[in-house]
mmCIF file of C-alpha atoms in Angstrom:
data_model
loop_
_atom_site.group_PDB
_atom_site.id
_atom_site.type_symbol
_atom_site.label_atom_id
_atom_site.label_comp_id
_atom_site.label_asym_id
_atom_site.label_seq_id
_atom_site.Cartn_x
_atom_site.Cartn_y
_atom_site.Cartn_z
ATOM 1 C CA MET A 22 83.807 157.031 126.953
ATOM 2 C CA GLN A 23 79.999 156.809 126.612
ATOM 3 C CA GLU A 24 79.787 160.587 126.189
ATOM 4 C CA GLU A 25 82.602 160.703 123.653
ATOM 5 C CA LEU A 26 81.337 157.841 121.462
ATOM 6 C CA ALA A 27 77.543 158.063 121.836
ATOM 7 C CA GLY A 28 77.431 160.747 119.139
ATOM 8 C CA HIS A 29 79.210 158.319 116.809
ATOM 9 C CA GLY A 30 76.522 155.644 117.222
ATOM 10 C CA LEU A 31 77.778 153.671 120.213
ATOM 11 C CA THR A 32 75.557 152.570 123.098
ATOM 12 C CA ILE A 33 77.150 151.064 126.175
ATOM 13 C CA ILE A 34 75.043 148.572 128.128
ATOM 14 C CA ALA A 35 76.666 147.788 131.468
ATOM 15 C CA VAL A 36 75.527 144.286 132.435
ATOM 16 C CA ALA A 37 76.057 143.516 136.110
ATOM 17 C CA ILE A 38 76.885 139.810 136.318
ATOM 18 C CA ASP A 39 75.803 139.812 139.901
ATOM 19 C CA SER A 40 73.106 138.334 142.115
ATOM 20 C CA ASP A 41 73.317 141.005 144.802
ATOM 21 C CA LEU A 42 70.979 143.834 143.800
ATOM 22 C CA GLU A 43 71.972 146.074 146.705
ATOM 23 C CA ALA A 44 75.679 145.762 145.946
ATOM 24 C CA VAL A 45 75.010 146.542 142.280
ATOM 25 C CA LYS A 46 72.978 149.623 143.183
ATOM 26 C CA GLU A 47 75.822 150.902 145.318
ATOM 27 C CA TRP A 48 78.309 150.596 142.439
ATOM 28 C CA ALA A 49 75.806 151.835 139.860
ATOM 29 C CA ALA A 50 75.349 155.088 141.771
ATOM 30 C CA HIS A 51 78.903 156.005 140.650
ATOM 31 C CA ALA A 52 77.955 155.847 136.950
ATOM 32 C CA PRO A 53 74.522 157.477 136.578
ATOM 33 C CA GLU A 54 75.203 158.211 132.882
ATOM 34 C CA LEU A 55 75.315 154.505 131.947
ATOM 35 C CA THR A 56 72.499 152.110 131.048
ATOM 36 C CA ILE A 57 72.951 149.472 133.727
ATOM 37 C CA VAL A 58 71.067 146.180 133.796
ATOM 38 C CA ILE A 59 71.394 143.284 136.216
ATOM 39 C CA ASP A 60 71.903 139.650 135.196
ATOM 40 C CA ARG A 61 71.218 137.825 138.459
ATOM 41 C CA ASP A 62 71.139 134.351 136.891
ATOM 42 C CA PHE A 63 74.245 134.999 134.737
ATOM 43 C CA THR A 64 72.221 134.167 131.615
ATOM 44 C CA VAL A 65 73.797 136.859 129.440
ATOM 45 C CA ALA A 66 77.219 135.815 130.707
ATOM 46 C CA GLU A 67 76.386 132.311 129.522
ATOM 47 C CA GLN A 68 74.972 133.354 126.148
ATOM 48 C CA TYR A 69 77.976 135.510 125.303
ATOM 49 C CA GLY A 70 80.631 133.248 126.808
ATOM 50 C CA ILE A 71 81.691 135.741 129.459
ATOM 51 C CA VAL A 72 84.013 133.838 131.781
ATOM 52 C CA ASN A 73 85.426 136.698 133.835
ATOM 53 C CA VAL A 74 84.819 140.372 134.584
ATOM 54 C CA PRO A 75 85.345 143.114 133.678
ATOM 55 C CA ALA A 76 84.835 142.252 130.021
ATOM 56 C CA THR A 77 83.386 143.711 126.856
ATOM 57 C CA VAL A 78 81.628 142.298 123.802
ATOM 58 C CA TRP A 79 81.127 144.383 120.657
ATOM 59 C CA ILE A 80 77.910 144.076 118.630
ATOM 60 C CA ASP A 81 77.549 145.864 115.280
ATOM 61 C CA GLU A 82 74.519 147.678 113.800
ATOM 62 C CA THR A 83 73.200 144.440 112.281
ATOM 63 C CA GLY A 84 73.257 142.533 115.566
ATOM 64 C CA ARG A 85 76.403 140.532 114.907
ATOM 65 C CA ILE A 86 79.155 139.941 117.415
ATOM 66 C CA VAL A 87 82.299 141.515 115.960
ATOM 67 C CA ARG A 88 84.555 141.168 118.979
ATOM 68 C CA PRO A 89 84.157 138.361 121.515
ATOM 69 C CA ALA A 90 84.199 138.700 125.278
ATOM 70 C CA ASP A 91 87.595 139.875 126.431
ATOM 71 C CA THR A 92 89.054 141.502 129.489
ATOM 72 C CA ALA A 93 88.699 145.268 129.320
ATOM 73 C CA MET A 94 89.524 147.679 132.080
ATOM 74 C CA ALA A 95 87.898 151.107 132.298
ATOM 75 C CA ASP A 96 91.172 152.566 133.555
ATOM 76 C CA ASP A 97 94.505 151.450 134.990
ATOM 77 C CA ARG A 98 93.398 151.172 138.638
ATOM 78 C CA PHE A 99 93.982 147.403 138.674
ATOM 79 C CA ARG A 100 97.030 147.395 136.392
ATOM 80 C CA GLU A 101 99.472 146.323 139.104
ATOM 81 C CA PHE A 102 97.270 143.320 139.820
ATOM 82 C CA ALA A 103 95.747 142.380 136.470
ATOM 83 C CA HIS A 104 98.573 143.557 134.157
ATOM 84 C CA VAL A 105 96.160 144.922 131.574
ATOM 85 C CA ASP A 106 96.845 148.197 129.755
ATOM 86 C CA SER A 107 93.380 149.742 129.363
ATOM 87 C CA SER A 108 94.465 152.096 126.576
ATOM 88 C CA VAL A 109 94.870 149.218 124.095
ATOM 89 C CA HIS A 110 91.184 148.334 124.236
ATOM 90 C CA HIS A 111 90.180 151.998 124.237
ATOM 91 C CA GLY A 112 92.188 152.632 121.087
ATOM 92 C CA GLN A 113 90.628 149.654 119.323
ATOM 93 C CA LEU A 114 87.158 150.752 120.407
ATOM 94 C CA ARG A 115 87.625 154.267 119.014
ATOM 95 C CA ALA A 116 88.907 152.831 115.729
ATOM 96 C CA TRP A 117 85.817 150.626 115.417
ATOM 97 C CA VAL A 118 83.240 153.243 116.372
ATOM 98 C CA ASN A 119 84.761 156.131 114.428
ATOM 99 C CA ASP A 120 86.211 154.358 111.385
ATOM 100 C CA GLY A 121 84.686 150.842 111.345
ATOM 101 C CA VAL A 122 88.104 149.258 111.794
ATOM 102 C CA LEU A 123 88.138 145.735 113.250
ATOM 103 C CA ASP A 124 91.263 143.740 113.990
ATOM 104 C CA LEU A 125 89.539 140.321 113.947
ATOM 105 C CA ASP A 126 87.719 138.714 111.031
ATOM 106 C CA GLU A 127 84.556 136.620 111.524
ATOM 107 C CA ALA A 128 86.415 133.310 111.618
ATOM 108 C CA ALA A 129 88.719 134.622 114.348
ATOM 109 C CA VAL A 130 85.784 135.948 116.383
ATOM 110 C CA ALA A 131 83.918 132.637 116.075
ATOM 111 C CA ASP A 132 87.052 130.764 117.117
ATOM 112 C CA LEU A 133 87.545 132.951 120.181
ATOM 113 C CA MET A 134 84.000 132.564 121.541
ATOM 114 C CA GLU A 135 84.181 130.663 124.828
ATOM 115 C CA ARG A 136 82.154 127.520 124.141
ATOM 116 C CA PRO A 137 81.012 125.787 127.313
ATOM 117 C CA SER A 138 81.585 122.192 128.323
ATOM 118 C CA PRO A 139 78.555 120.133 129.438
ATOM 119 C CA GLU A 140 79.930 120.363 132.986
ATOM 120 C CA LEU A 141 80.059 124.156 132.836
ATOM 121 C CA GLN A 142 76.446 124.317 131.601
ATOM 122 C CA GLN A 143 75.412 122.105 134.522
ATOM 123 C CA ALA A 144 77.399 124.267 136.930
ATOM 124 C CA ARG A 145 75.593 127.359 135.632
ATOM 125 C CA LEU A 146 72.207 125.713 136.266
ATOM 126 C CA HIS A 147 73.241 124.744 139.800
ATOM 127 C CA ARG A 148 74.190 128.353 140.324
ATOM 128 C CA ARG A 149 70.760 129.551 139.190
ATOM 129 C CA ILE A 150 69.157 127.220 141.726
ATOM 130 C CA ALA A 151 71.517 128.543 144.398
ATOM 131 C CA VAL A 152 70.390 132.128 143.729
ATOM 132 C CA ALA A 153 66.707 131.144 143.986
ATOM 133 C CA LEU A 154 67.308 129.250 147.243
ATOM 134 C CA HIS A 155 69.350 132.095 148.681
ATOM 135 C CA ASP A 156 66.468 134.471 147.886
ATOM 136 C CA ARG A 157 64.163 132.205 149.872
ATOM 137 C CA GLY A 158 66.512 132.330 152.831
ATOM 138 C CA ASP A 159 67.690 128.747 152.302
ATOM 139 C CA VAL A 160 71.383 129.529 152.738
ATOM 140 C CA ASP A 161 72.432 125.887 153.282
ATOM 141 C CA GLY A 162 70.600 124.820 150.138
ATOM 142 C CA ALA A 163 72.271 127.603 148.182
ATOM 143 C CA ARG A 164 75.716 126.564 149.396
ATOM 144 C CA GLU A 165 75.111 122.933 148.458
ATOM 145 C CA HIS A 166 74.438 123.974 144.877
ATOM 146 C CA LEU A 167 77.361 126.412 144.808
ATOM 147 C CA ALA A 168 79.621 123.611 146.018
ATOM 148 C CA THR A 169 78.364 121.327 143.241
ATOM 149 C CA ALA A 170 78.860 124.123 140.699
ATOM 150 C CA ALA A 171 82.433 124.637 141.919
ATOM 151 C CA GLU A 172 83.155 120.915 141.553
ATOM 152 C CA LEU A 173 81.755 120.890 138.028
ATOM 153 C CA ALA A 174 83.553 124.074 136.901
ATOM 154 C CA PRO A 175 86.571 124.478 139.198
ATOM 155 C CA HIS A 176 88.345 126.921 136.869
ATOM 156 C CA ASP A 177 85.503 129.131 135.670
ATOM 157 C CA TRP A 178 86.047 132.603 137.081
ATOM 158 C CA VAL A 179 82.422 133.718 136.906
ATOM 159 C CA ILE A 180 81.226 130.601 138.740
ATOM 160 C CA ARG A 181 83.990 130.644 141.347
ATOM 161 C CA ARG A 182 84.494 134.378 141.944
ATOM 162 C CA GLY A 183 80.814 135.112 141.490
ATOM 163 C CA SER A 184 79.928 132.683 144.261
ATOM 164 C CA LEU A 185 82.179 134.198 146.927
ATOM 165 C CA PRO A 186 79.619 136.749 148.211
ATOM 166 C CA MET A 187 76.861 134.137 148.575
ATOM 167 C CA ASN A 188 79.306 131.988 150.520
ATOM 168 C CA ASP A 189 79.930 134.996 152.771
ATOM 169 C CA VAL A 190 83.522 135.253 151.615
ATOM 170 C CA ASP A 191 85.234 138.614 150.999
ATOM 171 C CA PRO A 192 85.412 138.779 147.173
ATOM 172 C CA PHE A 193 88.772 140.549 147.361
ATOM 173 C CA GLY A 194 90.194 138.607 150.322
ATOM 174 C CA ALA A 195 92.593 135.695 150.754
ATOM 175 C CA GLN A 196 90.264 133.067 149.257
ATOM 176 C CA PHE A 197 89.939 135.146 146.105
ATOM 177 C CA LEU A 198 93.716 135.287 145.773
ATOM 178 C CA ASP A 199 93.920 131.491 146.292
ATOM 179 C CA LEU A 200 91.356 131.094 143.547
ATOM 180 C CA VAL A 201 93.342 133.311 141.190
ATOM 181 C CA GLY A 202 96.317 131.012 141.731
ATOM 182 C CA VAL A 203 94.261 127.869 141.077
ATOM 183 C CA CYS A 204 92.752 129.251 137.862
ATOM 184 C CA LEU A 205 96.057 130.533 136.490
ATOM 185 C CA GLU A 206 97.832 127.267 137.294
ATOM 186 C CA ALA A 207 95.089 125.375 135.458
ATOM 187 C CA GLY A 208 95.739 127.491 132.349
ATOM 188 C CA SER A 209 92.474 129.441 132.674
ATOM 189 C CA PRO A 210 93.717 133.036 132.568
ATOM 190 C CA GLY A 211 90.240 134.510 132.130
ATOM 191 C CA TYR A 212 90.172 135.071 128.350
ATOM 192 C CA ARG A 213 92.019 133.815 125.295
ATOM 193 C CA LEU A 214 92.164 137.131 123.470
ATOM 194 C CA ALA A 215 93.896 139.016 126.312
ATOM 195 C CA THR A 216 93.792 142.512 124.781
ATOM 196 C CA GLY A 217 96.343 144.791 126.351
ATOM 197 C CA ARG A 218 97.669 141.965 128.510
ATOM 198 C CA GLU A 219 101.130 142.551 129.910
ATOM 199 C CA TYR A 220 102.959 139.742 131.544
ATOM 200 C CA PRO A 221 104.632 140.322 134.884
ATOM 201 C CA GLY A 222 108.253 141.058 134.145
ATOM 202 C CA ASP A 223 107.498 142.820 130.840
ATOM 203 C CA PRO A 224 109.067 146.249 130.706
ATOM 204 C CA LYS A 225 106.579 148.874 131.894
ATOM 205 C CA PRO A 226 105.979 151.807 129.566
ATOM 206 C CA ALA A 227 107.654 154.977 130.817
ATOM 207 C CA MET B 14 53.737 123.353 142.832
ATOM 208 C CA ALA B 15 57.382 123.549 141.867
ATOM 209 C CA THR B 16 59.601 126.155 140.252
ATOM 210 C CA VAL B 17 61.575 125.913 137.021
ATOM 211 C CA ILE B 18 64.129 128.655 136.318
ATOM 212 C CA ASN B 19 64.645 129.015 132.582
ATOM 213 C CA ASP B 20 66.728 131.565 130.638
ATOM 214 C CA THR B 21 64.215 134.360 131.137
ATOM 215 C CA GLN B 22 61.989 133.713 134.152
ATOM 216 C CA HIS B 23 60.877 131.606 137.082
ATOM 217 C CA VAL B 24 57.939 129.434 136.044
ATOM 218 C CA GLU B 25 55.609 127.754 138.538
ATOM 219 C CA VAL B 26 54.761 124.279 137.249
ATOM 220 C CA GLN B 27 52.866 121.206 138.361
ATOM 221 C CA ALA B 28 55.379 118.452 138.996
ATOM 222 C CA ARG B 29 55.088 115.037 140.548
ATOM 223 C CA ILE B 30 58.088 113.850 142.480
ATOM 224 C CA ALA B 31 58.332 110.053 142.395
ATOM 225 C CA ASP B 32 61.346 107.764 142.853
ATOM 226 C CA ASP B 33 63.714 110.735 142.749
ATOM 227 C CA ARG B 34 62.367 111.860 139.396
ATOM 228 C CA TRP B 35 60.857 115.219 138.446
ATOM 229 C CA LEU B 36 57.815 114.197 136.398
ATOM 230 C CA MET B 37 55.492 116.494 134.494
ATOM 231 C CA GLU B 38 52.310 116.010 132.496
ATOM 232 C CA PRO B 39 53.136 116.235 128.760
ATOM 233 C CA ASN B 40 51.038 119.407 128.403
ATOM 234 C CA ALA B 41 52.870 121.064 131.312
ATOM 235 C CA PHE B 42 56.205 120.136 129.701
ATOM 236 C CA GLU B 43 54.940 121.601 126.427
ATOM 237 C CA ALA B 44 53.857 124.836 128.122
ATOM 238 C CA LEU B 45 57.326 125.099 129.638
ATOM 239 C CA THR B 46 59.449 124.208 126.616
ATOM 240 C CA GLY B 47 57.302 124.473 123.493
ATOM 241 C CA TRP B 48 57.951 120.790 122.711
ATOM 242 C CA THR B 49 54.999 118.385 122.293
ATOM 243 C CA LEU B 50 55.104 114.680 123.116
ATOM 244 C CA LYS B 51 53.920 112.725 120.073
ATOM 245 C CA PRO B 52 54.211 109.058 119.040
ATOM 246 C CA GLU B 53 57.261 109.989 116.898
ATOM 247 C CA GLY B 54 59.062 111.788 119.731
ATOM 248 C CA MET B 55 59.311 115.320 121.091
ATOM 249 C CA CYS B 56 58.115 117.715 118.398
ATOM 250 C CA ARG B 57 58.180 121.433 117.771
ATOM 251 C CA GLU B 58 56.896 122.940 114.543
ATOM 252 C CA ASP B 59 58.002 120.452 111.875
ATOM 253 C CA VAL B 60 60.923 119.015 113.845
ATOM 254 C CA CYS B 61 60.674 115.835 115.880
ATOM 255 C CA ALA B 62 63.430 114.512 118.131
ATOM 256 C CA PRO B 63 63.117 110.754 118.569
ATOM 257 C CA ILE B 64 63.086 109.359 122.095
ATOM 258 C CA TYR B 65 65.552 106.511 122.157
ATOM 259 C CA ARG B 66 65.450 105.800 125.889
ATOM 260 C CA LYS B 67 61.692 105.731 126.486
ATOM 261 C CA GLU B 68 61.957 104.252 129.974
ATOM 262 C CA ALA B 69 64.214 107.065 131.124
ATOM 263 C CA VAL B 70 62.290 109.886 129.478
ATOM 264 C CA LEU B 71 58.732 108.699 130.232
ATOM 265 C CA SER B 72 57.227 107.179 133.363
ATOM 266 C CA PRO B 73 55.064 104.036 133.045
ATOM 267 C CA ASP B 74 51.949 106.230 133.200
ATOM 268 C CA GLY B 75 53.144 108.625 130.476
ATOM 269 C CA MET B 76 54.607 111.496 132.523
ATOM 270 C CA VAL B 77 57.686 113.310 131.192
ATOM 271 C CA ASP B 78 60.954 113.205 133.169
ATOM 272 C CA LEU B 79 62.225 116.811 133.024
ATOM 273 C CA VAL B 80 65.954 116.064 133.329
ATOM 274 C CA GLU B 81 65.931 113.236 130.784
ATOM 275 C CA ALA B 82 63.543 114.918 128.345
ATOM 276 C CA ALA B 83 65.622 118.102 128.373
ATOM 277 C CA GLN B 84 68.454 116.156 126.715
ATOM 278 C CA VAL B 85 66.113 114.989 123.963
ATOM 279 C CA ILE B 86 65.308 118.602 122.997
ATOM 280 C CA GLY B 87 68.884 119.922 123.131
ATOM 281 C CA MET B 88 68.659 121.387 126.602
ATOM 282 C CA THR B 89 70.113 120.685 130.037
ATOM 283 C CA ALA B 90 68.116 120.513 133.256
ATOM 284 C CA VAL B 91 69.228 120.236 136.856
ATOM 285 C CA ALA B 92 66.565 119.406 139.456
ATOM 286 C CA ASP B 93 66.681 119.774 143.214
ATOM 287 C CA ILE B 94 63.965 117.233 143.867
ATOM 288 C CA ALA B 95 63.721 117.766 147.630
ATOM 289 C CA ARG B 96 63.442 121.544 147.363
ATOM 290 C CA ARG B 97 61.257 121.463 144.251
ATOM 291 C CA VAL B 98 63.434 123.854 142.249
ATOM 292 C CA ALA B 99 64.847 123.046 138.822
ATOM 293 C CA ALA B 100 66.864 125.013 136.298
ATOM 294 C CA LEU B 101 66.479 124.542 132.555
ATOM 295 C CA GLY B 102 68.950 125.942 130.042
ATOM 296 C CA ALA B 103 70.641 125.268 126.732
ATOM 297 C CA SER B 104 72.879 122.259 126.297
ATOM 298 C CA ALA B 105 76.574 122.925 125.812
ATOM 299 C CA ALA B 106 76.234 121.847 122.173
ATOM 300 C CA ALA B 107 73.328 124.251 121.551
ATOM 301 C CA ARG B 108 75.258 127.142 123.125
ATOM 302 C CA ALA B 109 78.323 126.347 121.053
ATOM 303 C CA GLU B 110 76.224 126.258 117.883
ATOM 304 C CA SER B 111 74.628 129.606 118.663
ATOM 305 C CA MET B 112 78.077 131.120 119.256
ATOM 306 C CA THR B 113 79.288 129.891 115.885
ATOM 307 C CA THR B 114 76.588 131.968 114.115
ATOM 308 C CA LEU B 115 77.974 135.174 115.748
ATOM 309 C CA GLN B 116 74.372 136.391 115.975
ATOM 310 C CA ALA B 117 74.141 138.402 119.212
ATOM 311 C CA PRO B 118 71.699 136.544 121.493
ATOM 312 C CA ALA B 119 68.651 138.666 122.365
ATOM 313 C CA PHE B 120 68.152 139.448 126.030
ATOM 314 C CA THR B 121 65.916 141.531 128.261
ATOM 315 C CA LEU B 122 67.121 142.421 131.745
ATOM 316 C CA PRO B 123 65.860 144.872 134.374
ATOM 317 C CA ASP B 124 67.661 148.166 134.899
ATOM 318 C CA MET B 125 68.274 149.698 138.324
ATOM 319 C CA ALA B 126 64.664 150.930 138.473
ATOM 320 C CA GLY B 127 63.338 147.510 137.486
ATOM 321 C CA LYS B 128 62.436 148.644 133.967
ATOM 322 C CA PRO B 129 63.128 145.989 131.303
ATOM 323 C CA VAL B 130 65.921 146.843 128.836
ATOM 324 C CA SER B 131 66.375 144.772 125.671
ATOM 325 C CA LEU B 132 69.276 144.503 123.291
ATOM 326 C CA HIS B 133 66.671 145.159 120.569
ATOM 327 C CA ASP B 134 66.041 148.621 122.025
ATOM 328 C CA PHE B 135 69.362 149.577 120.418
ATOM 329 C CA ASP B 136 68.921 148.032 116.979
ATOM 330 C CA ARG B 137 70.916 149.806 114.244
ATOM 331 C CA ARG B 138 73.418 151.144 116.751
ATOM 332 C CA LYS B 139 76.775 149.768 117.716
ATOM 333 C CA VAL B 140 76.541 148.235 121.192
ATOM 334 C CA LEU B 141 79.290 147.629 123.707
ATOM 335 C CA LEU B 142 78.270 145.118 126.344
ATOM 336 C CA LEU B 143 80.276 145.877 129.422
ATOM 337 C CA ALA B 144 80.141 142.987 131.863
ATOM 338 C CA TRP B 145 81.034 143.973 135.403
ATOM 339 C CA SER B 146 80.191 142.999 138.953
ATOM 340 C CA SER B 147 80.506 144.055 142.561
ATOM 341 C CA TRP B 148 82.667 140.991 143.314
#
């Protein structure tokens, strides 16, 4: 995608919302063509209202957000699980980059930005402290702050999923699946825009 | 010394821990936040935010309470007093306001080689931020 659209003026910045530098390096090795940066304190996630991954935000040539954070899959590897058709986002992206076509006006984009609650902002700060303590080797201290963050923002995917590795929990194991259930039940499906979202039971394209 | 984690870096600051409060000299608070303690309140450039709850925000000897003062200047702070680490970020209201402008927030983050990369490096190009993670 980067290769195809770079000539048409698109730069992709892959922001790893991740505190584990080694894990990021391992994944990054698979995409040497991309500009990859690491957001250990989740500050960019906070500034752009990114509440789950993978997600994309579109920024135009004048530095304005023209499409808010939304789930976007690179391919259909996780389609059975996430029920997202990656081609929908890809089609919209090509239309924007090649022809300047946007399907949301400014008011719609502003409305869809994920504004935080005071509790979520506090949870994010507790998480920053947890990362710093974990770096110092204070694992118990880190877990205390992660626990407080989870209490403050029980349905925020980035806070909850993003804390599994520091709690020594398999990020794709049983606790992750429990968490998915809790978030979905609470009406926090990850993003409001839900581009390409299929709902289980929808007819699958042939 | 104590550490404050703000949106861009870890800052070592002088802090006095007393009665479960994280207290800083006004000039240290100013160096950290850009806000100056004046008789009319907390001030930056030509804006002053009045301090309504003086006893909460200031100690009897004129030190600034980080967590309380952060609220005065539109920020949020969380302090781990015992471990001498605090985090200072935008308030929910300030974040929401910034989102309403649709102006893409500037950021600088290290790449895999540790080299800083800024959004501004790509001015006048379309940019796709792709948020991902190993988890």
